[in-house]
């Protein structure tokens, strides 16, 4: 499957499930303390030493905006980007005070080096393996030096076909990726691993969940004469 066809399938599928997806997953984070802990650590990193909101953070593949709103509650100046116009519409209705845009994480309408953080909260699970390097390179491009990236993903090595979800027919492939491969790909994009966590499947989950926090290095200051 080429890049354009998989993106089309993801957009159409998530347009179809947007309302029910938002309803069914509305309180999911409340049941997952380790997931919240990783988000809290990420938020503290991107806020900076002064504890202020710092640079903006992009929640890529934000869906209905629940994690964008969670980050905002942690003191982060977050905005959301999603491929699905229906998901963005739900996010705007549910969180009218926040910013949400339709867009692709593979081609962001964001200048180089301006973001304090990038969040990929399970938003690469439909990305074919060969498309991960350019996606991570795009994330690295928009991060400011010292900025952080947090990715949540399905840990493992598999490809599963999904033809029905959240009460609707869909056309999706779901990929599991080993944590070591995610770390290597982020390193290849110029990011440095800070921490990783792998937890056992929670209720209703079929595979372990991985979380990896990485940082864009700050260039060394030029030596004085």
Coordinates of N, CA and C in Angstrom, one line a residue:
X1 N 0.9 -1.2 0.0 CA 0.0 0.0 0.0 C 0.9 1.2 0.0
X2 N 0.7 2.2 -0.9 CA 1.5 3.4 -1.0 C 1.0 4.4 0.0
X3 N 1.7 5.5 0.1 CA 1.4 6.5 1.2 C 0.0 7.1 0.9
X4 N -0.3 7.5 -0.3 CA -1.5 8.1 -0.5 C -2.7 7.2 -0.3
X5 N -2.6 5.9 -0.6 CA -3.8 5.0 -0.4 C -4.0 4.7 1.1
X6 N -2.9 4.6 1.8 CA -3.2 4.3 3.3 C -3.7 5.5 4.0
X7 N -3.2 6.7 3.6 CA -3.8 7.9 4.2 C -5.3 8.1 3.8
X8 N -5.6 7.8 2.6 CA -7.0 7.9 2.2 C -7.9 6.9 3.1
X9 N -7.4 5.7 3.3 CA -8.1 4.7 4.1 C -8.3 5.2 5.5
X10 N -7.2 5.7 6.1 CA -7.3 6.2 7.5 C -8.3 7.3 7.6
X11 N -8.2 8.3 6.7 CA -9.1 9.4 6.7 C -10.6 9.0 6.6
X12 N -10.9 8.2 5.7 CA -12.3 7.8 5.5 C -12.8 6.9 6.7
X13 N -11.9 6.0 7.2 CA -12.3 5.2 8.3 C -12.6 6.0 9.5
X14 N -11.7 7.0 9.8 CA -11.9 7.8 11.1 C -13.0 8.8 10.9
X15 N -13.2 9.3 9.7 CA -14.4 10.1 9.5 C -15.7 9.3 9.9
X16 N -15.7 8.0 9.5 CA -16.9 7.2 9.8 C -17.1 6.9 11.3
X17 N -16.0 6.8 12.0 CA -16.2 6.4 13.5 C -16.1 7.5 14.4
X18 N -15.8 8.8 14.0 CA -15.5 9.9 14.8 C -16.4 10.1 16.0
X19 N -17.7 10.1 15.8 CA -18.6 10.4 16.9 C -18.6 9.3 18.0
X20 N -18.6 8.1 17.5 CA -18.7 6.9 18.5 C -17.3 6.7 19.1
X21 N -16.2 6.9 18.4 CA -14.9 6.9 18.9 C -14.8 7.8 20.1
X22 N -15.2 9.1 19.9 CA -15.1 10.1 21.0 C -15.9 9.7 22.2
X23 N -17.1 9.1 21.9 CA -18.0 8.8 23.1 C -17.4 7.6 23.8
X24 N -16.9 6.6 23.1 CA -16.4 5.3 23.8 C -15.1 5.5 24.5
X25 N -14.2 6.4 24.0 CA -12.9 6.6 24.6 C -12.8 7.9 25.5
X26 N -13.9 8.5 25.8 CA -13.9 9.8 26.5 C -13.1 9.7 27.8
X27 N -13.3 8.7 28.6 CA -12.7 8.6 29.9 C -11.6 7.5 30.0
X28 N -11.1 7.1 28.9 CA -10.1 6.1 28.8 C -8.9 6.4 29.7
X29 N -8.3 7.6 29.6 CA -7.1 7.9 30.4 C -7.3 7.8 31.9
X30 N -8.5 7.9 32.4 CA -8.8 7.9 33.8 C -8.5 6.5 34.4
X31 N -8.5 5.5 33.5 CA -8.3 4.1 33.9 C -6.8 3.6 33.7
X32 N -5.9 4.5 33.3 CA -4.6 4.1 32.9 C -3.5 5.0 33.5
X33 N -3.2 4.7 34.8 CA -2.2 5.6 35.5 C -0.8 5.6 34.8
X34 N -0.3 4.6 34.2 CA 1.0 4.6 33.6 C 1.0 5.5 32.4
X35 N -0.1 5.5 31.6 CA -0.2 6.4 30.5 C -0.2 7.8 30.9
X36 N -1.0 8.1 32.0 CA -1.0 9.5 32.5 C 0.3 9.9 33.0
X37 N 1.1 9.0 33.6 CA 2.4 9.3 34.1 C 3.3 9.7 33.0
X38 N 3.3 9.0 31.9 CA 4.1 9.4 30.8 C 3.7 10.7 30.2
X39 N 2.5 11.0 30.1 CA 2.0 12.3 29.7 C 2.4 13.4 30.6
X40 N 2.4 13.1 31.9 CA 2.8 14.1 32.9 C 4.3 14.4 32.8
X41 N 5.1 13.4 32.6 CA 6.5 13.6 32.5 C 6.8 14.4 31.2
X42 N 6.2 14.1 30.1 CA 6.3 14.8 28.9 C 6.0 16.3 29.1
X43 N 4.8 16.5 29.7 CA 4.4 17.9 30.0 C 5.4 18.7 30.8
X44 N 6.0 18.0 31.8 CA 7.0 18.7 32.6 C 8.2 19.0 31.8
X45 N 8.6 18.1 30.9 CA 9.8 18.4 30.1 C 9.6 19.5 29.2
X46 N 8.4 19.6 28.5 CA 8.2 20.7 27.5 C 7.9 22.0 28.2
X47 N 7.4 22.0 29.4 CA 7.2 23.3 30.1 C 8.4 24.1 30.4
X48 N 9.5 23.3 30.5 CA 10.8 24.0 30.7 C 11.1 24.2 32.2
X49 N 12.3 24.7 32.5 CA 12.7 24.9 33.9 C 11.9 25.9 34.7
X50 N 11.3 26.9 34.0 CA 10.5 27.9 34.8 C 9.1 27.4 35.1
X51 N 8.7 26.2 34.5 CA 7.4 25.7 34.8 C 6.3 26.4 34.0
X52 N 6.6 27.3 33.1 CA 5.6 28.0 32.3 C 5.2 27.2 31.1
X53 N 4.3 27.7 30.3 CA 3.8 26.9 29.2 C 4.8 26.7 28.1
X54 N 5.8 27.5 28.0 CA 6.9 27.3 27.0 C 6.4 27.4 25.6
X55 N 7.1 26.7 24.7 CA 6.7 26.7 23.3 C 5.5 25.8 23.1
X56 N 4.8 25.9 21.9 CA 3.6 25.1 21.6 C 4.0 23.7 21.4
X57 N 3.0 22.8 21.7 CA 3.1 21.4 21.5 C 2.1 20.9 20.5
X58 N 2.5 20.1 19.6 CA 1.5 19.6 18.6 C 1.1 18.1 19.0
X59 N -0.2 17.9 19.1 CA -0.7 16.6 19.3 C -1.1 16.1 18.0
X60 N -0.3 15.2 17.4 CA -0.5 14.8 16.0 C -1.3 13.5 16.0
X61 N -2.3 13.5 15.1 CA -3.3 12.4 15.2 C -4.2 12.6 16.4
X62 N -4.6 13.8 16.7 CA -5.3 14.1 18.0 C -6.7 13.5 18.1
X63 N -7.3 13.0 17.0 CA -8.6 12.5 17.1 C -9.6 13.5 17.7
X64 N -10.4 13.2 18.6 CA -11.4 14.1 19.2 C -10.9 15.1 20.2
X65 N -9.6 15.1 20.4 CA -8.9 16.1 21.2 C -8.8 15.8 22.7
X66 N -9.1 14.6 23.1 CA -9.1 14.4 24.6 C -7.7 14.5 25.2
X67 N -6.7 14.0 24.5 CA -5.4 14.1 25.0 C -4.8 15.5 24.9
X68 N -5.2 16.2 23.8 CA -4.8 17.6 23.7 C -5.3 18.4 24.9
X69 N -6.6 18.1 25.3 CA -7.2 18.8 26.4 C -6.5 18.4 27.7
X70 N -6.1 17.1 27.8 CA -5.4 16.6 29.0 C -4.1 17.4 29.2
X71 N -3.3 17.5 28.1 CA -2.1 18.2 28.1 C -2.3 19.7 28.5
X72 N -3.3 20.3 28.0 CA -3.6 21.7 28.4 C -3.9 21.8 29.9
X73 N -4.5 20.8 30.5 CA -4.8 20.7 31.9 C -3.5 20.6 32.7
X74 N -2.4 20.1 32.0 CA -1.1 19.9 32.7 C -0.2 21.2 32.5
X75 N -0.8 22.2 31.9 CA -0.1 23.5 31.8 C 0.7 23.6 30.5
X76 N 0.3 22.8 29.5 CA 1.0 22.8 28.2 C 0.2 23.6 27.2
X77 N 0.8 24.4 26.3 CA 0.2 25.1 25.3 C 0.0 24.2 24.1
X78 N -1.0 23.3 24.1 CA -1.1 22.3 23.1 C -2.2 22.6 22.0
X79 N -1.9 22.1 20.8 CA -2.9 22.2 19.8 C -2.9 20.8 19.1
X80 N -4.0 20.5 18.4 CA -4.2 19.2 17.7 C -4.2 19.3 16.2
X81 N -3.7 18.2 15.6 CA -3.7 18.1 14.1 C -4.2 16.7 13.9
X82 N -5.2 16.5 12.9 CA -5.7 15.2 12.6 C -6.0 15.1 11.1
X83 N -5.8 14.0 10.6 CA -6.1 13.7 9.1 C -7.6 13.8 8.8
X84 N -8.4 13.4 9.8 CA -9.8 13.3 9.6 C -10.6 14.6 9.9
X85 N -11.2 15.1 8.9 CA -12.0 16.3 9.2 C -13.2 16.1 10.2
X86 N -13.7 14.9 10.2 CA -14.8 14.6 11.1 C -14.3 14.6 12.6
X87 N -13.1 14.0 12.8 CA -12.4 14.0 14.1 C -12.2 15.5 14.5
X88 N -11.7 16.3 13.6 CA -11.4 17.7 14.0 C -12.6 18.4 14.3
X89 N -13.7 18.1 13.6 CA -15.0 18.8 13.9 C -15.5 18.4 15.3
X90 N -15.4 17.1 15.7 CA -15.7 16.7 17.0 C -14.9 17.4 18.1
X91 N -13.5 17.4 17.8 CA -12.6 18.1 18.8 C -13.0 19.5 19.0
X92 N -13.3 20.2 17.9 CA -13.7 21.7 18.0 C -14.9 21.9 18.8
X93 N -15.9 21.0 18.6 CA -17.2 21.1 19.4 C -17.0 20.8 20.8
X94 N -16.1 19.8 21.1 CA -16.0 19.3 22.5 C -15.0 20.2 23.3
X95 N -14.1 20.8 22.6 CA -13.1 21.7 23.3 C -13.0 23.0 22.5
X96 N -14.0 23.8 22.6 CA -14.0 25.1 21.8 C -12.9 26.1 22.1
X97 N -12.3 26.0 23.2 CA -11.2 26.9 23.6 C -9.9 26.5 23.0
X98 N -9.8 25.3 22.4 CA -8.5 24.8 21.9 C -8.4 24.9 20.4
X99 N -7.2 24.8 19.9 CA -7.0 24.9 18.4 C -6.8 23.5 17.8
X100 N -7.6 23.2 16.8 CA -7.5 22.0 16.1 C -7.4 22.2 14.6
X101 N -6.6 21.5 13.9 CA -6.4 21.7 12.4 C -6.5 20.3 11.7
X102 N -7.0 20.3 10.5 CA -6.9 19.2 9.6 C -5.5 19.2 8.9
X103 N -4.8 18.1 9.0 CA -3.5 18.0 8.4 C -2.9 16.6 8.6
X104 N -1.8 16.4 7.9 CA -1.1 15.1 7.9 C 0.2 15.3 8.7
X105 N 0.5 14.3 9.6 CA 1.8 14.3 10.3 C 3.0 14.1 9.4
X106 N 2.7 13.6 8.2 CA 3.8 13.4 7.2 C 4.2 14.7 6.5
X107 N 3.3 15.7 6.6 CA 3.6 17.0 5.9 C 2.9 18.1 6.6
X108 N 3.6 18.5 7.7 CA 3.0 19.5 8.6 C 3.1 20.9 8.1
X109 N 2.1 21.7 8.3 CA 2.1 23.1 8.0 C 2.7 23.9 9.1
X110 N 3.9 23.6 9.5 CA 4.6 24.2 10.7 C 6.1 24.5 10.2
X111 N 6.6 25.6 10.7 CA 7.9 26.0 10.3 C 8.9 25.1 11.0
X112 N 10.1 25.2 10.5 CA 11.2 24.4 11.1 C 11.5 24.9 12.5
X113 N 11.8 23.9 13.4 CA 12.3 24.2 14.7 C 11.6 25.2 15.6
X114 N 10.2 25.1 15.6 CA 9.5 26.1 16.4 C 8.7 25.4 17.6
X115 N 8.5 24.1 17.6 CA 7.7 23.5 18.6 C 8.5 23.0 19.8
X116 N 7.9 23.1 21.0 CA 8.5 22.6 22.2 C 8.3 21.1 22.4
X117 N 7.3 20.6 21.7 CA 7.0 19.2 21.9 C 6.1 18.7 20.7
X118 N 6.2 17.4 20.5 CA 5.4 16.6 19.6 C 4.9 15.4 20.3
X119 N 3.6 15.2 20.2 CA 3.0 14.0 20.8 C 2.4 13.1 19.7
X120 N 2.8 11.8 19.7 CA 2.2 10.8 18.8 C 1.5 9.8 19.6
X121 N 0.3 10.0 20.0 CA -0.4 9.2 21.0 C -1.2 8.1 20.2
X122 N -0.5 7.0 19.9 CA -1.0 5.9 19.1 C -1.3 6.3 17.7
X123 N -0.8 7.4 17.2 CA -1.2 7.9 15.9 C -0.4 7.4 14.8
X124 N 0.6 6.5 15.1 CA 1.4 5.9 14.0 C 1.0 4.4 13.9
X125 N -0.1 3.9 14.6 CA -0.4 2.5 14.5 C -0.9 2.0 13.2
X126 N -1.3 3.0 12.3 CA -1.8 2.6 11.0 C -0.7 3.0 9.9
X127 N 0.4 3.4 10.3 CA 1.5 3.8 9.4 C 2.3 2.7 9.0
X128 N 2.4 2.4 7.7 CA 3.2 1.2 7.2 C 4.7 1.5 7.7
X129 N 5.4 0.4 8.0 CA 6.8 0.5 8.5 C 7.6 1.4 7.6
X130 N 7.5 1.3 6.3 CA 8.4 2.1 5.4 C 8.1 3.6 5.5
X131 N 6.9 4.0 6.0 CA 6.6 5.4 6.1 C 7.0 6.0 7.5
X132 N 7.4 5.2 8.4 CA 7.8 5.7 9.7 C 9.0 6.6 9.6
X133 N 10.1 6.3 8.9 CA 11.3 7.2 8.9 C 10.9 8.6 8.4
X134 N 10.2 8.8 7.3 CA 9.9 10.2 6.9 C 8.9 10.8 7.9
X135 N 8.1 10.1 8.5 CA 7.2 10.7 9.5 C 8.0 11.2 10.7
X136 N 8.9 10.4 11.2 CA 9.7 10.8 12.4 C 10.6 12.0 12.0
X137 N 11.1 12.0 10.7 CA 11.9 13.1 10.3 C 11.2 14.4 10.2
X138 N 9.9 14.3 9.8 CA 9.0 15.5 9.8 C 8.8 16.0 11.3
X139 N 8.6 15.1 12.2 CA 8.5 15.5 13.6 C 9.7 16.2 14.1
X140 N 10.9 15.6 13.8 CA 12.1 16.2 14.2 C 12.3 17.6 13.6
X141 N 11.9 17.7 12.4 CA 12.1 19.0 11.7 C 11.4 20.2 12.4
X142 N 10.2 19.9 12.9 CA 9.4 21.0 13.5 C 9.8 21.2 15.0
X143 N 10.5 20.3 15.6 CA 10.9 20.5 17.0 C 12.1 21.5 17.1
X144 N 11.9 22.4 18.1 CA 13.1 23.3 18.4 C 14.2 22.4 19.1
X145 N 15.4 22.9 19.0 CA 16.5 22.2 19.8 C 16.1 22.2 21.3
X146 N 16.2 21.0 21.9 CA 15.8 20.9 23.3 C 14.4 20.4 23.4
X147 N 13.6 20.4 22.3 CA 12.2 20.0 22.4 C 12.1 18.5 22.5
X148 N 10.9 18.0 23.0 CA 10.7 16.6 23.3 C 9.6 16.0 22.4
X149 N 9.8 14.7 22.1 CA 8.7 13.9 21.4 C 8.4 12.8 22.3
X150 N 7.1 12.5 22.5 CA 6.6 11.4 23.2 C 5.7 10.6 22.2
X151 N 6.0 9.3 22.0 CA 5.2 8.4 21.2 C 4.7 7.3 22.0
X152 N 3.4 7.0 21.9 CA 2.7 5.8 22.4 C 2.4 4.9 21.3
X153 N 2.7 3.6 21.4 CA 2.5 2.7 20.3 C 2.2 1.3 20.8
X154 N 1.8 0.4 19.9 CA 1.5 -1.0 20.2 C 2.8 -1.7 20.0
X155 N 3.3 -2.3 21.1 CA 4.6 -2.9 21.2 C 4.5 -4.4 20.7
X156 N 5.3 -4.7 19.8 CA 5.3 -6.1 19.2 C 5.7 -6.0 17.7
X157 N 5.5 -7.1 17.0 CA 5.8 -7.1 15.6 C 4.7 -7.8 14.9
X158 N 3.8 -7.1 14.4 CA 2.6 -7.7 13.7 C 1.9 -6.7 12.8
X159 N 1.1 -7.2 11.9 CA 0.2 -6.5 11.1 C -1.1 -7.1 11.2
X160 N -2.1 -6.4 11.6 CA -3.5 -7.0 11.8 C -4.5 -6.2 10.9
X161 N -5.4 -6.9 10.3 CA -6.4 -6.3 9.5 C -7.6 -5.9 10.3
X162 N -8.1 -4.7 10.2 CA -9.3 -4.2 10.9 C -10.3 -3.8 9.9
X163 N -11.5 -4.5 10.0 CA -12.5 -4.2 9.0 C -13.8 -3.7 9.7
X164 N -13.8 -3.7 11.0 CA -14.9 -3.1 11.8 C -14.4 -2.6 13.1
X165 N -14.8 -1.4 13.5 CA -14.4 -0.8 14.8 C -15.4 0.3 15.2
X166 N -15.6 0.3 16.5 CA -16.5 1.3 17.1 C -17.9 1.3 16.4
X167 N -18.3 0.1 16.0 CA -19.6 0.0 15.4 C -19.8 0.3 14.0
X168 N -18.6 0.5 13.3 CA -18.7 0.9 11.9 C -17.7 0.1 11.0
X169 N -18.0 -0.1 9.8 CA -17.0 -0.7 8.9 C -15.8 0.2 8.6
X170 N -14.6 -0.3 8.6 CA -13.4 0.5 8.4 C -12.5 -0.3 7.5
X171 N -11.5 0.3 7.0 CA -10.5 -0.3 6.1 C -9.1 0.1 6.6
X172 N -8.6 -0.6 7.6 CA -7.4 -0.2 8.3 C -6.5 -1.4 8.5
X173 N -5.2 -1.2 8.4 CA -4.2 -2.1 8.9 C -3.6 -1.5 10.2
X174 N -3.4 -2.4 11.2 CA -2.9 -2.0 12.5 C -1.5 -2.7 12.6
X175 N -0.5 -1.9 13.0 CA 0.9 -2.4 13.1 C 1.4 -2.3 14.5
X176 N 2.0 -3.4 15.0 CA 2.8 -3.4 16.2 C 4.2 -3.2 15.8
X177 N 5.0 -2.4 16.6 CA 6.4 -2.2 16.4 C 7.2 -2.4 17.6
X178 N 8.3 -3.2 17.5 CA 9.1 -3.4 18.7 C 9.7 -2.1 19.2
X179 N 9.8 -1.9 20.5 CA 10.4 -0.7 21.1 C 11.8 -0.4 20.6
X180 N 12.6 -1.4 20.4 CA 13.9 -1.2 19.9 C 13.9 -0.6 18.5
X181 N 13.0 -1.0 17.7 CA 12.9 -0.4 16.4 C 12.4 1.1 16.4
X182 N 11.4 1.3 17.3 CA 11.0 2.7 17.4 C 12.2 3.6 17.9
X183 N 12.9 3.1 18.8 CA 14.1 3.9 19.3 C 15.1 4.1 18.2
X184 N 15.4 3.1 17.4 CA 16.4 3.2 16.4 C 15.9 4.2 15.3
X185 N 14.6 4.2 15.0 CA 14.1 5.1 14.0 C 14.1 6.5 14.5
X186 N 13.8 6.8 15.7 CA 13.9 8.1 16.3 C 15.3 8.6 16.3
X187 N 16.3 7.7 16.6 CA 17.7 8.1 16.6 C 18.1 8.4 15.2
X188 N 17.6 7.7 14.2 CA 17.9 8.0 12.8 C 17.3 9.3 12.3
X189 N 16.3 9.8 13.0 CA 15.7 11.1 12.7 C 16.4 12.2 13.4
X190 N 17.4 11.9 14.2 CA 18.2 12.9 14.9 C 17.8 13.2 16.3
X191 N 17.0 12.3 16.9 CA 16.5 12.5 18.3 C 17.2 11.6 19.2
X192 N 17.3 12.0 20.5 CA 18.0 11.2 21.5 C 17.0 10.6 22.5
X193 N 17.0 9.3 22.7 CA 16.1 8.7 23.7 C 16.4 9.2 25.1
X194 N 15.3 9.5 25.8 CA 15.4 9.9 27.2 C 14.9 8.8 28.1
X195 N 13.7 8.2 27.7 CA 13.2 7.2 28.6 C 12.2 6.3 27.7
X196 N 12.0 5.1 28.2 CA 11.0 4.3 27.6 C 10.2 3.4 28.6
X197 N 9.0 3.1 28.3 CA 8.2 2.2 29.2 C 7.4 1.3 28.3
X198 N 7.4 0.0 28.8 CA 6.5 -1.0 28.1 C 5.6 -1.6 29.2
X199 N 4.3 -1.5 29.0 CA 3.4 -2.0 30.0 C 2.6 -3.2 29.4
X200 N 2.1 -4.1 30.3 CA 1.3 -5.2 29.9 C 0.0 -4.7 29.3
X201 N -0.7 -5.5 28.5 CA -2.0 -5.1 28.0 C -3.0 -4.8 29.1
X202 N -3.7 -3.8 29.0 CA -4.8 -3.5 29.9 C -6.1 -4.2 29.4
X203 N -7.2 -4.0 30.2 CA -8.4 -4.7 29.8 C -8.8 -4.2 28.4
X204 N -9.2 -5.2 27.6 CA -9.6 -4.9 26.2 C -8.5 -4.7 25.2
X205 N -7.2 -4.7 25.7 CA -6.0 -4.6 24.8 C -5.4 -6.0 24.5
X206 N -5.0 -6.1 23.3 CA -4.5 -7.5 22.9 C -2.9 -7.5 22.9
X207 N -2.3 -6.4 23.0 CA -0.8 -6.4 23.0 C -0.2 -5.4 24.0
X208 N 1.0 -5.6 24.4 CA 1.7 -4.6 25.3 C 1.7 -3.2 24.6
X209 N 1.8 -2.2 25.5 CA 1.8 -0.8 25.0 C 3.2 -0.2 25.3
X210 N 3.8 0.5 24.3 CA 5.1 1.1 24.5 C 5.0 2.6 24.5
X211 N 5.9 3.2 25.2 CA 6.0 4.7 25.3 C 7.5 5.0 25.3
X212 N 7.8 6.0 24.4 CA 9.2 6.4 24.3 C 9.3 7.9 24.2
X213 N 10.1 8.4 25.1 CA 10.3 9.9 25.2 C 11.7 10.2 24.6
X214 N 11.7 11.1 23.7 CA 13.0 11.5 23.0 C 13.1 13.0 23.0
X215 N 14.4 13.5 22.8 CA 14.7 14.9 22.8 C 15.5 15.3 21.6
X216 N 15.3 16.4 21.0 CA 16.1 17.0 19.9 C 17.3 17.6 20.6
X217 N 18.5 17.2 20.2 CA 19.7 17.8 20.9 C 19.8 19.3 20.6
X218 N 20.5 19.9 21.6 CA 20.8 21.3 21.4 C 22.2 21.4 20.9
X219 N 22.4 22.1 19.8 CA 23.8 22.2 19.2 C 24.8 22.7 20.2
X220 N 26.0 22.2 20.1 CA 27.0 22.7 21.0 C 27.3 24.2 20.6
X221 N 27.5 25.0 21.7 CA 27.9 26.4 21.4 C 29.3 26.5 20.8
X222 N 29.5 27.4 19.9 CA 30.8 27.5 19.3 C 31.9 27.9 20.4
X223 N 33.0 27.4 20.2 CA 34.1 27.7 21.2 C 34.5 29.1 21.0
X224 N 34.8 29.8 22.2 CA 35.3 31.2 22.1 C 36.8 31.2 21.7
X225 N 37.2 32.3 21.1 CA 38.5 32.4 20.6 C 39.5 32.5 21.8

